[in-house]
Amino acid sequence: MRHIEILAYPDVQLLDVSGPLQVFASANDFKIQAGEPAAYEVMVVAALPRIRTSAGLVLETAALARELEIDTLIVPGGWGVNAACEDPELVQWIIGRSRDATRTASVCSGAMLLATGGLLDGRRAVTHWGRCAEFARRFPKVRLEPDPIFIRDGNVWTSAGVTAGIDLALSFVEADLGRRMALAVARQLVVFLKRPGGQAQFSQTLKLQEGDERFDRLHGWILDNLDGDLSLAQLADRANMSPRSFSRHYREATGRTPARAIEEIRIEAARRMLERGLAVNQTARRCGFGSEETMRRGFLRVLGTNPRDYRERF
């Protein structure tokens, strides 16, 4: 049985704690239902017996200790992380417990606690996209990558915001108990897709929605018609504008040309299909690239890799 400890502290992000916790609990449920012993012993630990999360829910916790053998230490983030970084006793406990653990992981801004203890110096790491600028300024020795959902560097994992902790925990279950178990847990939790760590933190379509809401419905239509006519004239007609007016207003709203936005949306859709195992030629056709070569050039330009290598990796 693998012993896992999830750290808590005042104003910790609730889902950073409960998301991974539920993944491991669900894996235990499946093992027990199969007549097998549970795979994980999970404890939420803290310096205080009761911790109030930033959501207002109070957690009852076990004491910080180092007597038990530990497989995995998980350090969540939250609004209280900056104050936690100023607690030298807590930081020293994290350093010591990380040395005891087979693997150490952070969720969201919990990476700041690992970085404060020097555990990320010289390593690749990720944190919530909204804290990247602050993180880079405070921890210049860390090789911060703002885009991935989670990153492994040696025996240290870091993950992006909130729900990425679920993706990270699912990757641990897959490593420990196999892909079938990880997929069973993902289905049980109604997770839409068991995302690989290299996937972007948030979708290109969501980025586009940060602009003028006039084009939200158009983006939905584009997603449903990737293999159809997405010419400037067709898009302008859908938006009830002239092509010239549409191009100007769209760029003002999204910061990119319609052609660039369509390429990004197609590449994001292609990534999802390749991650599910669809063949490269089928993916190129369904996403409207016209040819594998066109898709390959787009992948190289946007992602720095080709579709076949991407499919093999993820």
PDB file of C-alpha atoms in Angstrom:
ATOM      1  CA  MET A   1       0.000   0.000   0.000  1.00  0.00           C
ATOM      2  CA  ARG A   2       1.366   3.396  -1.012  1.00  0.00           C
ATOM      3  CA  HIS A   3       1.253   6.072   1.690  1.00  0.00           C
ATOM      4  CA  ILE A   4       0.329   9.514   0.328  1.00  0.00           C
ATOM      5  CA  GLU A   5       0.320  12.760   2.278  1.00  0.00           C
ATOM      6  CA  ILE A   6      -1.473  15.872   1.051  1.00  0.00           C
ATOM      7  CA  LEU A   7      -0.423  19.035   2.851  1.00  0.00           C
ATOM      8  CA  ALA A   8      -2.972  21.587   4.064  1.00  0.00           C
ATOM      9  CA  TYR A   9      -2.506  25.067   5.508  1.00  0.00           C
ATOM     10  CA  PRO A  10      -4.815  28.048   6.178  1.00  0.00           C
ATOM     11  CA  ASP A  11      -6.590  29.273   3.020  1.00  0.00           C
ATOM     12  CA  VAL A  12      -5.443  26.314   0.948  1.00  0.00           C
ATOM     13  CA  GLN A  13      -7.399  25.773  -2.291  1.00  0.00           C
ATOM     14  CA  LEU A  14     -10.016  23.120  -1.486  1.00  0.00           C
ATOM     15  CA  LEU A  15     -10.014  21.429  -4.884  1.00  0.00           C
ATOM     16  CA  ASP A  16      -6.213  21.211  -4.868  1.00  0.00           C
ATOM     17  CA  VAL A  17      -6.643  18.929  -1.850  1.00  0.00           C
ATOM     18  CA  SER A  18      -9.911  17.145  -2.613  1.00  0.00           C
ATOM     19  CA  GLY A  19      -9.309  16.553  -6.328  1.00  0.00           C
ATOM     20  CA  PRO A  20      -6.239  14.317  -5.960  1.00  0.00           C
ATOM     21  CA  LEU A  21      -7.683  12.830  -2.776  1.00  0.00           C
ATOM     22  CA  GLN A  22     -10.793  11.647  -4.627  1.00  0.00           C
ATOM     23  CA  VAL A  23      -8.742  10.156  -7.471  1.00  0.00           C
ATOM     24  CA  PHE A  24      -6.849   7.929  -5.035  1.00  0.00           C
ATOM     25  CA  ALA A  25     -10.040   7.142  -3.080  1.00  0.00           C
ATOM     26  CA  SER A  26     -11.812   6.072  -6.270  1.00  0.00           C
ATOM     27  CA  ALA A  27      -8.893   3.821  -7.202  1.00  0.00           C
ATOM     28  CA  ASN A  28      -9.198   2.225  -3.753  1.00  0.00           C
ATOM     29  CA  ASP A  29     -12.933   1.719  -4.306  1.00  0.00           C
ATOM     30  CA  PHE A  30     -12.292  -0.184  -7.533  1.00  0.00           C
ATOM     31  CA  LYS A  31      -9.645  -2.355  -5.869  1.00  0.00           C
ATOM     32  CA  ILE A  32     -11.919  -3.200  -2.933  1.00  0.00           C
ATOM     33  CA  GLN A  33     -14.860  -3.951  -5.235  1.00  0.00           C
ATOM     34  CA  ALA A  34     -12.608  -6.412  -7.048  1.00  0.00           C
ATOM     35  CA  GLY A  35     -11.876  -8.176  -3.755  1.00  0.00           C
ATOM     36  CA  GLU A  36      -8.349  -6.770  -3.552  1.00  0.00           C
ATOM     37  CA  PRO A  37      -6.704  -4.645  -0.851  1.00  0.00           C
ATOM     38  CA  ALA A  38      -6.724  -0.880  -1.207  1.00  0.00           C
ATOM     39  CA  ALA A  39      -3.778   0.540  -3.139  1.00  0.00           C
ATOM     40  CA  TYR A  40      -3.421   3.820  -1.260  1.00  0.00           C
ATOM     41  CA  GLU A  41      -3.407   5.157   2.265  1.00  0.00           C
ATOM     42  CA  VAL A  42      -4.041   8.903   1.958  1.00  0.00           C
ATOM     43  CA  MET A  43      -3.716  11.435   4.759  1.00  0.00           C
ATOM     44  CA  VAL A  44      -4.327  15.182   4.757  1.00  0.00           C
ATOM     45  CA  VAL A  45      -1.651  16.600   7.064  1.00  0.00           C
ATOM     46  CA  ALA A  46      -1.143  20.046   8.562  1.00  0.00           C
ATOM     47  CA  ALA A  47       0.505  21.921  11.409  1.00  0.00           C
ATOM     48  CA  LEU A  48      -2.946  22.446  12.969  1.00  0.00           C
ATOM     49  CA  PRO A  49      -5.643  19.825  13.639  1.00  0.00           C
ATOM     50  CA  ARG A  50      -8.266  21.887  11.786  1.00  0.00           C
ATOM     51  CA  ILE A  51      -7.604  23.923   8.648  1.00  0.00           C
ATOM     52  CA  ARG A  52     -10.010  26.400   7.092  1.00  0.00           C
ATOM     53  CA  THR A  53      -9.753  26.327   3.312  1.00  0.00           C
ATOM     54  CA  SER A  54     -10.191  29.388   1.100  1.00  0.00           C
ATOM     55  CA  ALA A  55     -13.665  28.036   0.232  1.00  0.00           C
ATOM     56  CA  GLY A  56     -14.643  28.178   3.909  1.00  0.00           C
ATOM     57  CA  LEU A  57     -14.800  24.414   4.431  1.00  0.00           C
ATOM     58  CA  VAL A  58     -12.842  23.236   7.480  1.00  0.00           C
ATOM     59  CA  LEU A  59     -10.669  20.127   7.145  1.00  0.00           C
ATOM     60  CA  GLU A  60      -9.719  17.840  10.023  1.00  0.00           C
ATOM     61  CA  THR A  61      -6.098  16.888   9.494  1.00  0.00           C
ATOM     62  CA  ALA A  62      -3.384  14.592  10.794  1.00  0.00           C
ATOM     63  CA  ALA A  63      -0.251  16.034  12.369  1.00  0.00           C
ATOM     64  CA  LEU A  64       2.907  16.740  10.426  1.00  0.00           C
ATOM     65  CA  ALA A  65       5.296  13.865  11.093  1.00  0.00           C
ATOM     66  CA  ARG A  66       8.138  11.936   9.501  1.00  0.00           C
ATOM     67  CA  GLU A  67       7.812   8.561  11.191  1.00  0.00           C
ATOM     68  CA  LEU A  68       5.728   6.852   8.493  1.00  0.00           C
ATOM     69  CA  GLU A  69       7.251   5.678   5.245  1.00  0.00           C
ATOM     70  CA  ILE A  70       5.907   7.830   2.436  1.00  0.00           C
ATOM     71  CA  ASP A  71       5.483   7.205  -1.255  1.00  0.00           C
ATOM     72  CA  THR A  72       4.062  10.552  -2.420  1.00  0.00           C
ATOM     73  CA  LEU A  73       3.978  14.057  -0.969  1.00  0.00           C
ATOM     74  CA  ILE A  74       1.490  16.472  -2.583  1.00  0.00           C
ATOM     75  CA  VAL A  75       1.686  20.213  -1.849  1.00  0.00           C
ATOM     76  CA  PRO A  76      -1.439  22.158  -2.918  1.00  0.00           C
ATOM     77  CA  GLY A  77      -1.739  25.853  -3.682  1.00  0.00           C
ATOM     78  CA  GLY A  78      -4.248  28.520  -2.784  1.00  0.00           C
ATOM     79  CA  TRP A  79      -4.599  32.054  -1.494  1.00  0.00           C
ATOM     80  CA  GLY A  80      -2.695  31.095   1.645  1.00  0.00           C
ATOM     81  CA  VAL A  81       0.444  29.941  -0.146  1.00  0.00           C
ATOM     82  CA  ASN A  82       2.354  33.204   0.283  1.00  0.00           C
ATOM     83  CA  ALA A  83       1.858  33.141   4.045  1.00  0.00           C
ATOM     84  CA  ALA A  84       2.811  29.462   4.097  1.00  0.00           C
ATOM     85  CA  CYS A  85       6.053  30.309   2.274  1.00  0.00           C
ATOM     86  CA  GLU A  86       6.904  32.622   5.191  1.00  0.00           C
ATOM     87  CA  ASP A  87       6.617  29.761   7.719  1.00  0.00           C
ATOM     88  CA  PRO A  88      10.181  28.408   8.075  1.00  0.00           C
ATOM     89  CA  GLU A  89       9.122  25.368  10.086  1.00  0.00           C
ATOM     90  CA  LEU A  90       6.586  24.339   7.429  1.00  0.00           C
ATOM     91  CA  VAL A  91       9.104  24.848   4.624  1.00  0.00           C
ATOM     92  CA  GLN A  92      11.706  22.756   6.487  1.00  0.00           C
ATOM     93  CA  TRP A  93       9.139  19.997   7.005  1.00  0.00           C
ATOM     94  CA  ILE A  94       8.378  19.988   3.266  1.00  0.00           C
ATOM     95  CA  ILE A  95      12.103  19.740   2.479  1.00  0.00           C
ATOM     96  CA  GLY A  96      12.568  16.836   4.880  1.00  0.00           C
ATOM     97  CA  ARG A  97       9.417  15.015   3.852  1.00  0.00           C
ATOM     98  CA  SER A  98      10.345  15.377   0.197  1.00  0.00           C
ATOM     99  CA  ARG A  99      13.604  13.615   0.927  1.00  0.00           C
ATOM    100  CA  ASP A 100      11.635  10.783   2.537  1.00  0.00           C
ATOM    101  CA  ALA A 101       9.218  10.466  -0.413  1.00  0.00           C
ATOM    102  CA  THR A 102       9.585   8.491  -3.607  1.00  0.00           C
ATOM    103  CA  ARG A 103       7.920  11.358  -5.468  1.00  0.00           C
ATOM    104  CA  THR A 104       6.994  14.926  -4.575  1.00  0.00           C
ATOM    105  CA  ALA A 105       4.303  16.920  -6.354  1.00  0.00           C
ATOM    106  CA  SER A 106       2.695  20.334  -6.250  1.00  0.00           C
ATOM    107  CA  VAL A 107      -0.696  21.483  -7.454  1.00  0.00           C
ATOM    108  CA  CYS A 108      -1.258  25.003  -8.752  1.00  0.00           C
ATOM    109  CA  SER A 109       0.642  27.643  -6.747  1.00  0.00           C
ATOM    110  CA  GLY A 110       1.861  24.942  -4.361  1.00  0.00           C
ATOM    111  CA  ALA A 111       4.941  25.052  -6.602  1.00  0.00           C
ATOM    112  CA  MET A 112       5.878  28.226  -4.713  1.00  0.00           C
ATOM    113  CA  LEU A 113       6.286  26.235  -1.515  1.00  0.00           C
ATOM    114  CA  LEU A 114       8.528  23.724  -3.271  1.00  0.00           C
ATOM    115  CA  ALA A 115      10.517  26.554  -4.837  1.00  0.00           C
ATOM    116  CA  THR A 116      10.880  28.345  -1.489  1.00  0.00           C
ATOM    117  CA  GLY A 117      12.517  25.196  -0.151  1.00  0.00           C
ATOM    118  CA  GLY A 118      14.878  25.056  -3.125  1.00  0.00           C
ATOM    119  CA  LEU A 119      13.310  21.816  -4.352  1.00  0.00           C
ATOM    120  CA  LEU A 120      12.764  23.201  -7.846  1.00  0.00           C
ATOM    121  CA  ASP A 121      16.133  24.891  -8.385  1.00  0.00           C
ATOM    122  CA  GLY A 122      17.411  23.953 -11.831  1.00  0.00           C
ATOM    123  CA  ARG A 123      14.298  21.925 -12.577  1.00  0.00           C
ATOM    124  CA  ARG A 124      11.560  22.373 -15.171  1.00  0.00           C
ATOM    125  CA  ALA A 125       8.312  23.353 -13.448  1.00  0.00           C
ATOM    126  CA  VAL A 126       4.836  24.730 -14.047  1.00  0.00           C
ATOM    127  CA  THR A 127       2.296  26.574 -11.951  1.00  0.00           C
ATOM    128  CA  HIS A 128      -1.073  28.239 -12.491  1.00  0.00           C
ATOM    129  CA  TRP A 129      -0.873  30.523 -15.521  1.00  0.00           C
ATOM    130  CA  GLY A 130      -2.096  33.458 -13.412  1.00  0.00           C
ATOM    131  CA  ARG A 131       0.905  33.184 -11.049  1.00  0.00           C
ATOM    132  CA  CYS A 132       3.625  32.637 -13.675  1.00  0.00           C
ATOM    133  CA  ALA A 133       4.911  36.231 -13.761  1.00  0.00           C
ATOM    134  CA  GLU A 134       5.154  36.380  -9.978  1.00  0.00           C
ATOM    135  CA  PHE A 135       6.743  32.936  -9.824  1.00  0.00           C
ATOM    136  CA  ALA A 136       9.379  33.786 -12.447  1.00  0.00           C
ATOM    137  CA  ARG A 137      10.272  36.967 -10.586  1.00  0.00           C
ATOM    138  CA  ARG A 138      10.573  35.281  -7.186  1.00  0.00           C
ATOM    139  CA  PHE A 139      12.280  32.062  -8.270  1.00  0.00           C
ATOM    140  CA  PRO A 140      14.689  32.775 -11.145  1.00  0.00           C
ATOM    141  CA  LYS A 141      16.595  29.506 -10.590  1.00  0.00           C
ATOM    142  CA  VAL A 142      13.534  27.479 -11.649  1.00  0.00           C
ATOM    143  CA  ARG A 143      13.055  26.666 -15.346  1.00  0.00           C
ATOM    144  CA  LEU A 144       9.419  27.760 -15.456  1.00  0.00           C
ATOM    145  CA  GLU A 145       7.232  26.610 -18.356  1.00  0.00           C
ATOM    146  CA  PRO A 146       3.871  28.409 -18.337  1.00  0.00           C
ATOM    147  CA  ASP A 147       1.886  26.174 -20.691  1.00  0.00           C
ATOM    148  CA  PRO A 148       1.776  22.449 -19.688  1.00  0.00           C
ATOM    149  CA  ILE A 149      -0.804  20.862 -17.400  1.00  0.00           C
ATOM    150  CA  PHE A 150       1.908  19.069 -15.477  1.00  0.00           C
ATOM    151  CA  ILE A 151       5.648  18.431 -15.726  1.00  0.00           C
ATOM    152  CA  ARG A 152       7.891  15.744 -14.317  1.00  0.00           C
ATOM    153  CA  ASP A 153      11.562  16.500 -13.665  1.00  0.00           C
ATOM    154  CA  GLY A 154      13.235  13.605 -11.894  1.00  0.00           C
ATOM    155  CA  ASN A 155      11.152  12.615  -8.894  1.00  0.00           C
ATOM    156  CA  VAL A 156       9.409  16.005  -8.683  1.00  0.00           C
ATOM    157  CA  TRP A 157       6.124  16.781 -10.423  1.00  0.00           C
ATOM    158  CA  THR A 158       4.504  20.211 -10.672  1.00  0.00           C
ATOM    159  CA  SER A 159       1.052  20.894 -12.077  1.00  0.00           C
ATOM    160  CA  ALA A 160      -1.018  23.830 -13.246  1.00  0.00           C
ATOM    161  CA  GLY A 161      -4.166  25.271 -11.750  1.00  0.00           C
ATOM    162  CA  VAL A 162      -6.812  23.493  -9.714  1.00  0.00           C
ATOM    163  CA  THR A 163      -8.257  20.683 -11.892  1.00  0.00           C
ATOM    164  CA  ALA A 164      -4.769  19.891 -13.199  1.00  0.00           C
ATOM    165  CA  GLY A 165      -4.237  18.231  -9.815  1.00  0.00           C
ATOM    166  CA  ILE A 166      -6.771  15.616 -10.913  1.00  0.00           C
ATOM    167  CA  ASP A 167      -4.835  15.028 -14.137  1.00  0.00           C
ATOM    168  CA  LEU A 168      -1.630  14.678 -12.133  1.00  0.00           C
ATOM    169  CA  ALA A 169      -3.184  12.199  -9.701  1.00  0.00           C
ATOM    170  CA  LEU A 170      -4.590  10.182 -12.612  1.00  0.00           C
ATOM    171  CA  SER A 171      -1.076   9.971 -14.059  1.00  0.00           C
ATOM    172  CA  PHE A 172       0.136   8.582 -10.714  1.00  0.00           C
ATOM    173  CA  VAL A 173      -2.650   5.981 -10.721  1.00  0.00           C
ATOM    174  CA  GLU A 174      -1.701   5.015 -14.271  1.00  0.00           C
ATOM    175  CA  ALA A 175       1.962   4.636 -13.280  1.00  0.00           C
ATOM    176  CA  ASP A 176       1.079   2.635 -10.147  1.00  0.00           C
ATOM    177  CA  LEU A 177      -1.908   0.552 -11.248  1.00  0.00           C
ATOM    178  CA  GLY A 178      -2.024   0.725 -15.035  1.00  0.00           C
ATOM    179  CA  ARG A 179      -3.865   2.633 -17.735  1.00  0.00           C
ATOM    180  CA  ARG A 180      -7.085   0.634 -17.370  1.00  0.00           C
ATOM    181  CA  MET A 181      -7.457   1.671 -13.736  1.00  0.00           C
ATOM    182  CA  ALA A 182      -6.678   5.313 -14.522  1.00  0.00           C
ATOM    183  CA  LEU A 183      -9.335   5.352 -17.256  1.00  0.00           C
ATOM    184  CA  ALA A 184     -11.857   3.661 -14.948  1.00  0.00           C
ATOM    185  CA  VAL A 185     -11.289   6.361 -12.320  1.00  0.00           C
ATOM    186  CA  ALA A 186     -11.551   9.110 -14.948  1.00  0.00           C
ATOM    187  CA  ARG A 187     -14.897   7.705 -16.117  1.00  0.00           C
ATOM    188  CA  GLN A 188     -16.149   7.332 -12.558  1.00  0.00           C
ATOM    189  CA  LEU A 189     -15.320  10.993 -11.870  1.00  0.00           C
ATOM    190  CA  VAL A 190     -16.918  12.017 -15.196  1.00  0.00           C
ATOM    191  CA  VAL A 191     -13.669  13.563 -16.346  1.00  0.00           C
ATOM    192  CA  PHE A 192     -14.119  14.386 -20.034  1.00  0.00           C
ATOM    193  CA  LEU A 193     -10.592  13.368 -21.020  1.00  0.00           C
ATOM    194  CA  LYS A 194      -7.602  11.982 -19.172  1.00  0.00           C
ATOM    195  CA  ARG A 195      -5.288  14.754 -20.303  1.00  0.00           C
ATOM    196  CA  PRO A 196      -1.563  14.208 -20.830  1.00  0.00           C
ATOM    197  CA  GLY A 197       0.810  16.543 -19.031  1.00  0.00           C
ATOM    198  CA  GLY A 198       2.020  18.304 -22.157  1.00  0.00           C
ATOM    199  CA  GLN A 199      -1.410  19.588 -23.107  1.00  0.00           C
ATOM    200  CA  ALA A 200      -1.970  23.335 -22.774  1.00  0.00           C
ATOM    201  CA  GLN A 201      -3.444  24.640 -19.506  1.00  0.00           C
ATOM    202  CA  PHE A 202      -6.483  26.125 -21.208  1.00  0.00           C
ATOM    203  CA  SER A 203      -8.004  25.884 -24.641  1.00  0.00           C
ATOM    204  CA  GLN A 204      -7.422  28.142 -27.620  1.00  0.00           C
ATOM    205  CA  THR A 205     -11.173  28.567 -28.028  1.00  0.00           C
ATOM    206  CA  LEU A 206     -11.371  29.771 -24.428  1.00  0.00           C
ATOM    207  CA  LYS A 207      -8.606  32.284 -25.120  1.00  0.00           C
ATOM    208  CA  LEU A 208     -10.571  33.595 -28.082  1.00  0.00           C
ATOM    209  CA  GLN A 209     -13.636  34.060 -25.876  1.00  0.00           C
ATOM    210  CA  GLU A 210     -11.711  36.612 -23.835  1.00  0.00           C
ATOM    211  CA  GLY A 211     -12.451  39.009 -26.669  1.00  0.00           C
ATOM    212  CA  ASP A 212     -15.771  40.358 -27.933  1.00  0.00           C
ATOM    213  CA  GLU A 213     -18.649  38.032 -27.026  1.00  0.00           C
ATOM    214  CA  ARG A 214     -20.164  38.727 -30.464  1.00  0.00           C
ATOM    215  CA  PHE A 215     -17.913  36.015 -31.841  1.00  0.00           C
ATOM    216  CA  ASP A 216     -18.554  33.302 -29.223  1.00  0.00           C
ATOM    217  CA  ARG A 217     -21.312  31.695 -31.294  1.00  0.00           C
ATOM    218  CA  LEU A 218     -19.119  31.894 -34.393  1.00  0.00           C
ATOM    219  CA  HIS A 219     -16.310  30.033 -32.604  1.00  0.00           C
ATOM    220  CA  GLY A 220     -18.748  27.284 -31.653  1.00  0.00           C
ATOM    221  CA  TRP A 221     -19.856  27.020 -35.267  1.00  0.00           C
ATOM    222  CA  ILE A 222     -16.220  26.829 -36.426  1.00  0.00           C
ATOM    223  CA  LEU A 223     -15.574  23.927 -34.040  1.00  0.00           C
ATOM    224  CA  ASP A 224     -18.553  22.079 -35.519  1.00  0.00           C
ATOM    225  CA  ASN A 225     -17.450  22.716 -39.110  1.00  0.00           C
ATOM    226  CA  LEU A 226     -13.674  22.322 -39.122  1.00  0.00           C
ATOM    227  CA  ASP A 227     -13.773  20.304 -42.346  1.00  0.00           C
ATOM    228  CA  GLY A 228     -16.140  22.728 -44.077  1.00  0.00           C
ATOM    229  CA  ASP A 229     -15.864  26.085 -45.825  1.00  0.00           C
ATOM    230  CA  LEU A 230     -14.158  28.464 -43.385  1.00  0.00           C
ATOM    231  CA  SER A 231     -13.272  31.129 -45.918  1.00  0.00           C
ATOM    232  CA  LEU A 232     -13.269  34.777 -44.907  1.00  0.00           C
ATOM    233  CA  ALA A 233     -16.436  35.336 -46.921  1.00  0.00           C
ATOM    234  CA  GLN A 234     -18.231  32.474 -45.139  1.00  0.00           C
ATOM    235  CA  LEU A 235     -17.153  33.660 -41.681  1.00  0.00           C
ATOM    236  CA  ALA A 236     -18.184  37.231 -42.455  1.00  0.00           C
ATOM    237  CA  ASP A 237     -21.579  36.015 -43.657  1.00  0.00           C
ATOM    238  CA  ARG A 238     -22.076  34.032 -40.427  1.00  0.00           C
ATOM    239  CA  ALA A 239     -21.216  37.180 -38.449  1.00  0.00           C
ATOM    240  CA  ASN A 240     -23.550  39.326 -40.597  1.00  0.00           C
ATOM    241  CA  MET A 241     -20.697  41.618 -41.638  1.00  0.00           C
ATOM    242  CA  SER A 242     -18.851  42.489 -44.782  1.00  0.00           C
ATOM    243  CA  PRO A 243     -15.511  40.653 -45.143  1.00  0.00           C
ATOM    244  CA  ARG A 244     -13.551  43.869 -44.605  1.00  0.00           C
ATOM    245  CA  SER A 245     -15.542  44.901 -41.540  1.00  0.00           C
ATOM    246  CA  PHE A 246     -15.409  41.378 -40.124  1.00  0.00           C
ATOM    247  CA  SER A 247     -11.617  41.167 -40.478  1.00  0.00           C
ATOM    248  CA  ARG A 248     -11.140  44.490 -38.706  1.00  0.00           C
ATOM    249  CA  HIS A 249     -13.575  43.840 -35.850  1.00  0.00           C
ATOM    250  CA  TYR A 250     -12.376  40.269 -35.353  1.00  0.00           C
ATOM    251  CA  ARG A 251      -8.752  41.303 -35.037  1.00  0.00           C
ATOM    252  CA  GLU A 252      -9.661  44.088 -32.621  1.00  0.00           C
ATOM    253  CA  ALA A 253     -11.629  41.613 -30.484  1.00  0.00           C
ATOM    254  CA  THR A 254      -9.244  38.637 -30.472  1.00  0.00           C
ATOM    255  CA  GLY A 255      -5.825  40.052 -31.302  1.00  0.00           C
ATOM    256  CA  ARG A 256      -5.382  37.738 -34.294  1.00  0.00           C
ATOM    257  CA  THR A 257      -6.565  37.412 -37.864  1.00  0.00           C
ATOM    258  CA  PRO A 258      -9.424  35.021 -38.686  1.00  0.00           C
ATOM    259  CA  ALA A 259      -6.990  32.767 -40.581  1.00  0.00           C
ATOM    260  CA  ARG A 260      -4.629  32.548 -37.586  1.00  0.00           C
ATOM    261  CA  ALA A 261      -7.522  31.817 -35.202  1.00  0.00           C
ATOM    262  CA  ILE A 262      -8.838  29.017 -37.423  1.00  0.00           C
ATOM    263  CA  GLU A 263      -5.381  27.444 -37.628  1.00  0.00           C
ATOM    264  CA  GLU A 264      -5.058  27.520 -33.827  1.00  0.00           C
ATOM    265  CA  ILE A 265      -8.531  26.018 -33.347  1.00  0.00           C
ATOM    266  CA  ARG A 266      -7.796  23.294 -35.893  1.00  0.00           C
ATOM    267  CA  ILE A 267      -4.485  22.448 -34.232  1.00  0.00           C
ATOM    268  CA  GLU A 268      -6.132  22.241 -30.812  1.00  0.00           C
ATOM    269  CA  ALA A 269      -8.823  19.912 -32.184  1.00  0.00           C
ATOM    270  CA  ALA A 270      -6.158  17.837 -33.918  1.00  0.00           C
ATOM    271  CA  ARG A 271      -4.193  17.512 -30.686  1.00  0.00           C
ATOM    272  CA  ARG A 272      -7.239  16.067 -28.924  1.00  0.00           C
ATOM    273  CA  MET A 273      -7.829  13.563 -31.739  1.00  0.00           C
ATOM    274  CA  LEU A 274      -4.193  12.469 -31.842  1.00  0.00           C
ATOM    275  CA  GLU A 275      -4.165  12.065 -28.051  1.00  0.00           C
ATOM    276  CA  ARG A 276      -7.133   9.688 -28.413  1.00  0.00           C
ATOM    277  CA  GLY A 277      -5.168   7.641 -30.956  1.00  0.00           C
ATOM    278  CA  LEU A 278      -6.746   8.740 -34.240  1.00  0.00           C
ATOM    279  CA  ALA A 279      -4.510   8.285 -37.287  1.00  0.00           C
ATOM    280  CA  VAL A 280      -2.693  11.341 -38.598  1.00  0.00           C
ATOM    281  CA  ASN A 281      -4.343  11.231 -42.040  1.00  0.00           C
ATOM    282  CA  GLN A 282      -7.833  10.914 -40.535  1.00  0.00           C
ATOM    283  CA  THR A 283      -7.098  13.774 -38.143  1.00  0.00           C
ATOM    284  CA  ALA A 284      -5.914  16.026 -40.958  1.00  0.00           C
ATOM    285  CA  ARG A 285      -9.107  15.321 -42.906  1.00  0.00           C
ATOM    286  CA  ARG A 286     -11.521  15.768 -39.987  1.00  0.00           C
ATOM    287  CA  CYS A 287      -9.893  19.020 -38.880  1.00  0.00           C
ATOM    288  CA  GLY A 288     -10.004  20.512 -42.361  1.00  0.00           C
ATOM    289  CA  PHE A 289      -6.276  20.834 -43.017  1.00  0.00           C
ATOM    290  CA  GLY A 290      -6.689  19.409 -46.500  1.00  0.00           C
ATOM    291  CA  SER A 291      -3.470  17.400 -46.331  1.00  0.00           C
ATOM    292  CA  GLU A 292      -1.076  15.893 -43.804  1.00  0.00           C
ATOM    293  CA  GLU A 293       1.627  18.252 -45.025  1.00  0.00           C
ATOM    294  CA  THR A 294      -0.469  21.336 -44.246  1.00  0.00           C
ATOM    295  CA  MET A 295      -1.174  20.004 -40.762  1.00  0.00           C
ATOM    296  CA  ARG A 296       2.503  19.145 -40.286  1.00  0.00           C
ATOM    297  CA  ARG A 297       3.570  22.694 -41.139  1.00  0.00           C
ATOM    298  CA  GLY A 298       0.983  24.111 -38.727  1.00  0.00           C
ATOM    299  CA  PHE A 299       2.130  21.835 -35.899  1.00  0.00           C
ATOM    300  CA  LEU A 300       5.766  22.761 -36.454  1.00  0.00           C
ATOM    301  CA  ARG A 301       4.934  26.472 -36.494  1.00  0.00           C
ATOM    302  CA  VAL A 302       2.711  26.450 -33.391  1.00  0.00           C
ATOM    303  CA  LEU A 303       3.979  23.500 -31.300  1.00  0.00           C
ATOM    304  CA  GLY A 304       7.505  22.926 -32.561  1.00  0.00           C
ATOM    305  CA  THR A 305       6.821  19.255 -33.305  1.00  0.00           C
ATOM    306  CA  ASN A 306       5.146  17.259 -36.057  1.00  0.00           C
ATOM    307  CA  PRO A 307       1.801  15.398 -35.692  1.00  0.00           C
ATOM    308  CA  ARG A 308       3.342  11.906 -35.778  1.00  0.00           C
ATOM    309  CA  ASP A 309       5.802  12.693 -32.999  1.00  0.00           C
ATOM    310  CA  TYR A 310       3.024  14.382 -31.005  1.00  0.00           C
ATOM    311  CA  ARG A 311       0.776  11.308 -31.357  1.00  0.00           C
ATOM    312  CA  GLU A 312       3.611   8.996 -30.334  1.00  0.00           C
ATOM    313  CA  ARG A 313       4.422  11.095 -27.262  1.00  0.00           C
ATOM    314  CA  PHE A 314       0.880  11.558 -26.000  1.00  0.00           C
TER     315      PHE A 314
END
